[in-house]
Amino acid sequence: MNVLGIESSCDETSVAMLTDYELKANLISSQDFHSKYGGVVPELSSRAHLQIIIPLVKDALYKSNLELKDIDVIAATAGPGLIGALLVGLTFAKGLAYSLNKPFVPVNHIEGHIFSGFLMEEKPQFPFLALVVSGGHTLLLLVNSFTEIKKLGSTVDDAAGEAFDKVAKMLGFGYPGGPNIQKAAALGDKNKIDFPVAELKDPYNFSFSGLKTAVLRFIQKEYGDIKKISENDLNDIAASFQWAVIKALIQTTKKALKHFDVESISLVGGVAANGALRESLTELAEQHNKKLVIPGIEFCGDNAAMIAFRGAKLFEAGGNFNLNYSPYPGLSLNHFS
Ligand code: KG4
Ligand code: ZN
């Protein structure tokens, strides 16, 4: 079964080919030009998707040694994401499915991330805890099967990646903030500043907005202006902030590990690329004797391989797939309870 996957929910256009669950191509075109605006400009993102999507599909077919007629299923991200950006990939995928008379499977972007660990050699085992940390979402989920996902908690305000991006902006680093904070943090002292870790009434929820404000207040009080912060101090702030985010994610996952008897843990989403977070979660998993699956860096950020994988599983599970799907920008999760 040749599954073509298409992802266009934000600032990455990606096209993948999955042949009998073997990844033949996973092409990702990142729209780096947004960095000069300090964040993603939706209209520019849609236009860039439109320009690159056909060449990427051609390249993915070429790399897989396949032709259009060999495609069996077409899967594309239907939401959540930027509406104009989603429309490009979704409409293209539906048009291609119609013209080839092949099934079209809409995929929830978050569900794509949740199962991205299955793209690895060592796969998660059900039931597993999925910690989804991306630019738009922070979720802790109990995943019992490919069709039964239970939401344990989520952020009540900013997503973890959003906090990285906002704090990076405060510190004068470019967009996207995560990799830049990680770089600075590696040179700083994480115990220098004791930034707050939110404890919420709901044990599995997260909050990162207070932390972001605490960093802002600290900068205002200690320096007044970011231009007055030395490079060493910038590194210490980045390290202390990153450590506060990691502590929040670890403390919540730890609570869930005590209550739910899972086989494994999977850390997914763009922030899962963070080296310090990967290390801390590895330690936690070892302490609790759980298998940990973290996708390789190329499957942490937005990619079409995870969309093709999720699409293939949904297709196999059966269902009435037709072309009557509109994009949904909000967090509408098909298989959640
Ligand atoms: O999953 P993703 O590519 O897009 C969404 O679905 O949102 O996640 C993007 C987020 C951005 O906020 C980015 O700053 C963050 O992932 N990120 C990181 C790292 N690499 C990307 N955050 C922390 N450390 C990193 N190394
Ligand atoms: Zn994502």
Short mmCIF file of C-alpha atoms and ligand atoms in Angstrom, two decimals, residues 12 109 113 133-137 161-162 164-165 175-179 182 242 269-271 273-275 300-302, ligand 1:
data_model
loop_
_atom_site.label_atom_id
_atom_site.label_comp_id
_atom_site.label_asym_id
_atom_site.label_seq_id
_atom_site.Cartn_x
_atom_site.Cartn_y
_atom_site.Cartn_z
CA GLU A 12 6.41 23.59 6.97
CA HIS A 109 -2.30 17.00 13.05
CA HIS A 113 2.32 13.78 16.34
CA VAL A 133 4.78 19.46 23.22
CA SER A 134 4.53 21.67 20.18
CA GLY A 135 4.24 25.33 19.24
CA GLY A 136 0.45 25.27 19.46
CA HIS A 137 -0.32 22.50 21.97
CA GLY A 161 6.75 25.80 22.36
CA GLU A 162 4.89 29.11 22.44
CA PHE A 164 10.00 29.11 24.19
CA ASP A 165 9.20 31.38 21.23
CA TYR A 175 12.24 32.85 15.57
CA PRO A 176 11.67 29.94 16.10
CA GLY A 177 12.81 30.39 19.66
CA GLY A 178 13.20 26.80 20.81
CA PRO A 179 16.49 25.92 19.10
CA GLN A 182 18.51 25.50 23.70
CA GLN A 242 14.30 26.01 29.94
CA GLY A 269 6.07 17.46 18.88
CA GLY A 270 8.49 20.24 17.98
CA VAL A 271 9.72 20.81 21.57
CA ALA A 273 13.69 18.09 19.76
CA ASN A 274 15.02 19.78 22.91
CA GLY A 275 18.11 17.92 24.10
CA CYS A 300 9.56 15.91 16.02
CA GLY A 301 8.73 19.07 14.07
CA ASP A 302 5.95 19.10 11.52
O1 KG4 B 1 5.38 20.60 16.24
P1 KG4 B 1 5.90 21.91 15.71
O2 KG4 B 1 6.93 21.84 14.61
O3 KG4 B 1 4.74 22.81 15.21
C1 KG4 B 1 3.48 22.83 15.82
O4 KG4 B 1 2.68 21.90 15.54
O5 KG4 B 1 3.29 23.76 16.62
O6 KG4 B 1 6.51 22.71 16.95
C2 KG4 B 1 7.13 23.95 16.79
C3 KG4 B 1 7.63 24.43 18.15
C4 KG4 B 1 8.11 25.87 18.13
O7 KG4 B 1 7.50 26.57 19.19
C5 KG4 B 1 9.63 25.74 18.36
O8 KG4 B 1 10.20 26.83 19.04
C6 KG4 B 1 9.68 24.48 19.19
O9 KG4 B 1 8.73 23.62 18.61
N1 KG4 B 1 11.02 23.85 19.14
C7 KG4 B 1 11.82 23.70 20.22
C8 KG4 B 1 13.04 23.13 19.76
N2 KG4 B 1 12.92 22.95 18.40
C9 KG4 B 1 11.68 23.40 18.04
N3 KG4 B 1 11.63 24.02 21.52
C10 KG4 B 1 12.63 23.76 22.38
N4 KG4 B 1 13.82 23.24 22.01
C11 KG4 B 1 14.07 22.91 20.72
N5 KG4 B 1 15.25 22.39 20.37
#
